C-alpha positions as a printed Julia matrix, in Angstrom:
329×3 Matrix{Float64}:
 35.1   -46.97    4.28
 35.57  -43.42    5.56
 37.6   -42.63    2.45
 34.78  -43.96    0.26
 32.26  -41.77    2.09
 34.42  -38.66    1.77
 34.99  -39.22   -1.94
 31.29  -39.87   -2.49
 30.36  -36.59   -0.74
 32.87  -34.65   -2.82
 31.54  -36.09   -6.08
 27.89  -35.46   -5.16
 28.63  -31.83   -4.23
 30.6   -31.36   -7.46
 27.76  -32.79   -9.55
 25.27  -30.45   -7.87
 27.4   -27.38   -8.65
 28.34  -28.24  -12.25
 25.02  -29.27  -13.76
 25.25  -26.51  -16.4
 28.46  -28.09  -17.75
 27.19  -31.36  -19.21
 30.62  -32.68  -20.18
 31.99  -32.16  -16.68
 28.83  -33.61  -15.14
 29.15  -36.74  -17.29
 32.76  -37.16  -16.17
 31.77  -36.82  -12.51
 28.96  -39.33  -12.96
 31.47  -41.77  -14.44
 33.7   -41.28  -11.41
 30.71  -41.89   -9.14
 29.95  -45.16  -10.95
 33.6   -46.21  -10.58
 33.39  -45.48   -6.85
 30.29  -47.68   -6.57
 32.15  -50.5    -8.32
 35.13  -50.03   -6.02
 32.87  -50.2    -2.96
 31.34  -53.46   -4.2
 34.75  -54.91   -4.94
 35.99  -53.98   -1.47
 32.91  -55.57    0.12
 33.34  -58.8    -1.85
 37.03  -58.95   -0.94
 36.29  -58.54    2.77
 33.51  -61.12    2.72
 35.96  -63.65    1.27
 39.04  -62.78    3.34
 37.51  -61.82    6.7
 33.78  -62.48    7.21
 33.67  -60.35   10.38
 34.86  -57.24    8.57
 32.69  -58.21    5.61
 29.62  -58.15    7.86
 30.6   -54.73    9.19
 31.26  -53.4     5.69
 27.85  -54.6     4.51
 26.23  -52.27    7.05
 28.3   -49.38    5.7
 27.94  -49.92    1.95
 25.47  -47.48    0.43
 25.67  -47.11   -3.34
 24.86  -43.88   -5.15
 21.27  -43.06   -6.01
 21.98  -41.83   -9.58
 23.35  -45.23  -10.6
 21.23  -47.54   -8.46
 17.92  -45.83   -7.75
 16.13  -46.26  -11.07
 13.14  -47.9    -9.37
 12.59  -44.93   -7.03
 11.11  -41.47   -7.56
 13.58  -39.82   -5.18
 16.64  -40.57   -3.08
 14.73  -40.56    0.19
 12.69  -43.58   -0.89
 15.83  -45.25   -2.21
 17.7   -44.63    1.04
 14.8   -45.86    3.17
 14.4   -49.1     1.21
 18.0   -49.9     0.27
 20.12  -48.77    3.23
 20.49  -52.34    4.55
 20.6   -53.93    1.09
 23.84  -55.87    1.63
 23.32  -57.05    5.21
 22.25  -60.66    5.71
 20.67  -60.5     9.15
 20.3   -64.27    9.29
 23.99  -64.29   10.26
 24.44  -64.51   14.02
 27.39  -62.13   13.91
 24.97  -59.16   13.79
 23.8   -59.94   17.32
 27.35  -59.41   18.62
 28.72  -56.33   16.87
 27.89  -52.73   17.92
 27.55  -51.64   14.29
 24.07  -53.21   14.22
 22.95  -50.77   16.93
 24.83  -47.84   15.36
 23.53  -48.48   11.85
 19.89  -48.64   12.91
 20.35  -45.58   15.1
 21.85  -43.64   12.19
 19.14  -44.88    9.82
 16.32  -43.83   12.17
 18.0   -40.49   12.88
 18.16  -39.68    9.18
 14.52  -40.61    8.57
 13.52  -38.52   11.6
 15.35  -35.44   10.32
 13.84  -34.94    6.87
 10.24  -33.99    7.63
  8.82  -37.38    6.63
  5.18  -38.08    7.46
  4.79  -40.27   10.53
  3.02  -43.07    8.63
  5.78  -43.36    6.03
  8.45  -43.05    8.74
  6.84  -45.9    10.67
  6.47  -48.08    7.57
 10.09  -47.77    6.46
 11.56  -48.46    9.91
  9.22  -51.39   10.46
 10.23  -52.9     7.11
 13.9   -52.56    8.06
 13.32  -54.25   11.42
 11.34  -57.03    9.74
 14.42  -57.94    7.7
 15.76  -59.45   10.94
 14.58  -62.76   12.47
 11.68  -62.03   14.82
 12.53  -61.63   18.52
 16.21  -62.42   17.9
 19.12  -60.85   19.74
 19.97  -59.03   16.52
 16.48  -57.54   16.31
 16.69  -56.45   19.95
 19.93  -54.6    19.19
 18.37  -52.99   16.1
 15.32  -51.9    18.12
 17.67  -50.37   20.7
 19.29  -48.26   17.99
 15.95  -47.14   16.58
 14.53  -46.25   20.0
 17.66  -44.3    20.97
 17.31  -42.2    17.82
 13.58  -41.6    18.17
 13.87  -40.71   21.84
 16.63  -38.22   21.1
 14.5   -36.69   18.34
 11.36  -36.86   20.56
  9.65  -38.37   17.53
  6.01  -39.41   17.87
  6.81  -42.92   16.62
  8.95  -43.53   19.69
  5.78  -44.63   21.47
  4.79  -46.97   18.64
  8.15  -48.72   18.45
  8.46  -48.88   22.23
  5.14  -50.7    22.35
  6.35  -53.04   19.59
  9.56  -53.72   21.51
  7.65  -54.53   24.7
  5.25  -56.8    22.82
  8.1   -58.65   21.1
 10.48  -59.13   24.04
  8.37  -59.11   27.21
  8.52  -62.91   27.58
 12.2   -63.36   26.74
 13.43  -60.3    28.66
 10.88  -59.18   31.27
 13.39  -57.02   33.18
 14.31  -54.88   30.16
 10.71  -54.53   28.99
  9.59  -53.51   32.49
 12.17  -50.71   32.42
 10.99  -49.76   28.93
  7.4   -49.48   30.16
  8.52  -47.03   32.84
 10.53  -44.95   30.36
  7.61  -45.0    27.95
  5.22  -43.57   30.52
  7.69  -40.76   31.2
  8.12  -40.12   27.48
  4.41  -40.02   26.61
  4.03  -36.61   28.24
  6.64  -35.18   25.86
  5.08  -36.57   22.69
  2.35  -35.03   20.56
 -0.96  -35.63   22.33
  0.57  -35.77   25.81
  0.0   -33.16   28.5
  3.08  -30.97   28.78
  4.79  -31.24   32.18
  4.09  -28.18   34.3
  6.97  -26.03   35.55
  7.76  -22.8    37.35
 10.77  -20.54   36.78
 11.85  -17.0    37.42
 11.06  -14.11   35.08
 13.51  -11.28   34.3
 11.65   -9.2    36.91
 12.35  -11.78   39.63
  8.79  -13.13   39.81
  7.83  -16.8    39.47
  5.8   -17.84   36.41
  4.13  -21.23   36.01
  3.28  -22.75   32.64
 -0.24  -23.7    33.72
 -0.92  -20.0    34.47
 -1.27  -19.64   30.69
 -4.0   -22.28   30.3
 -6.81  -21.16   28.04
 -4.41  -19.94   25.33
 -2.44  -21.6    22.57
  1.1   -21.47   23.98
  4.44  -21.8    22.24
  7.24  -22.91   24.58
 10.38  -21.58   22.94
 13.78  -22.88   24.11
 16.53  -20.45   23.11
 19.57  -18.48   24.36
 21.18  -15.13   23.63
 24.35  -16.9    22.4
 22.44  -19.17   19.98
 22.89  -17.82   16.44
 20.06  -19.87   14.84
 17.74  -18.79   17.69
 18.46  -15.1    17.12
 18.02  -15.56   13.38
 14.6   -17.16   13.94
 13.42  -14.48   16.39
 12.09  -12.04   13.73
  9.78  -14.78   12.44
  8.54  -15.49   15.96
  7.97  -11.77   16.59
  5.96  -11.53   13.39
  3.58  -14.42   14.19
  3.26  -13.26   17.8
  2.12   -9.82   16.69
 -0.29  -11.42   14.23
 -2.0   -13.75   16.72
 -1.42  -12.35   20.23
 -4.88  -10.78   20.31
 -6.52  -14.03   19.2
 -5.41  -16.26   22.05
 -1.76  -16.95   21.22
  0.99  -16.67   23.83
  4.72  -17.42   23.95
  6.78  -18.56   26.92
 10.49  -18.43   26.15
 12.82  -20.55   28.28
 16.39  -19.27   28.08
 19.44  -21.5    28.37
 21.58  -18.49   29.23
 23.81  -18.37   32.29
 24.44  -14.61   32.3
 21.42  -12.47   33.12
 22.7    -9.28   31.47
 23.17  -10.98   28.09
 19.75  -12.61   28.38
 18.05   -9.26   29.07
 20.01   -7.47   26.33
 18.93  -10.06   23.75
 15.27   -9.77   24.81
 15.4    -6.01   24.38
 17.4    -5.99   21.15
 15.2    -8.62   19.43
 12.0    -7.0    20.8
 10.68  -10.2    22.34
  7.6    -8.77   24.05
  6.19  -11.93   25.64
  6.8   -14.1    28.72
 10.36  -15.15   29.59
 11.83  -17.42   32.27
 15.23  -18.89   33.11
 17.17  -20.36   36.01
 20.42  -19.14   34.38
 21.97  -22.63   34.52
 22.77  -22.86   30.8
 22.35  -26.37   29.41
 21.51  -27.55   32.92
 18.27  -25.54   32.85
 15.78  -27.67   34.77
 12.93  -27.11   32.3
 15.16  -28.05   29.37
 16.12  -31.25   31.16
 12.48  -32.05   31.93
 11.61  -31.62   28.25
 14.7   -33.56   27.11
 16.04  -30.6    25.13
 19.48  -31.29   23.64
 19.58  -28.62   20.93
 18.16  -25.15   20.34
 16.14  -23.49   18.96
 13.41  -25.91   19.92
  9.69  -25.23   20.22
  6.65  -27.01   21.64
  3.14  -25.84   20.72
  0.37  -26.44   23.29
 -3.4   -26.27   22.97
 -5.48  -24.3    25.53
 -5.66  -27.4    27.78
 -1.88  -27.81   27.82
 -1.66  -30.79   25.45
  1.17  -30.9    22.94
 -0.01  -30.11   19.4
  3.37  -30.12   17.65
  7.1   -29.9    18.23
  9.87  -27.96   16.51
  7.67  -25.71   14.38
  9.59  -22.76   12.99
  9.26  -20.27   10.15
  6.62  -21.22    7.61
  5.61  -24.42    9.41
  4.79  -22.45   12.58
  2.92  -19.83   10.6
  0.89  -22.49    8.76
 -0.04  -24.28   11.99
 -1.18  -21.06   13.68
 -3.21  -20.11   10.58
 -4.88  -23.5    10.81
 -5.63  -23.11   14.53
 -6.93  -19.56   14.31
 -8.76  -19.97   11.01
 -6.68  -17.53    8.97
């Protein structure tokens, strides 16, 4: 299955880079069709010879969009609707294999990483979950995969699917749903619409700065580090929007995941980051980053003047567009 995936990736990349050569493109498309046929043959063979492996393979068989997505306008819609095409979730085996959890986690991660509108994101995932018998052990495992992905991505639909999980399983598994309710309350403060947890950390000058000190302004919490290449690359964009809106009620509070103060200060000076900065110089163990469940940087959280979260992970044009909307530009 890994070999199939590698070969598929190679063919797709080759097709994308040789579109001007129609003859070569046609040959690659033929190879892609042959790979699809080989995948199907392998799946059928496994289903006949070893149903366990056949069930696993069905969760890992995704045929190419060019040859199978005629009914869809784009591959995202095809992926969202057809990812679980070959899995028969009526089979009890799916309640006992970890690939059910992993497949739904991977599926939800992908849909959460492509900028899909929340309504469409919710619809697709709900349709996938509804392919499984209601309140079954298989559906519980699939929900677990979805929730793990959405929590990691701090996606707004984490709350929706957590509520659905609690509603579906509170009678059959009160202990798990009680724990989910507690986790959900903790998570709500990190989602759009929640009040951002307050914190205090040390500035480069050795003073203590508290987030709530900035109430009354639109605040961008910016998680970054001097050693983070993508962060440094994004800094000129942040400097530009800061200069454009700083006199209109916009403020930035950068939280550094550095562990060496000299490098932190050098990066601030070199990138001309003339706004508020804090750090406890604990690297990835930064207490604010842990509070906000930050696992990757750059990461941003935009707050309204009352400290409620307006948006997460706005960068570049998306940040500029949101600030233009807020400040009427």
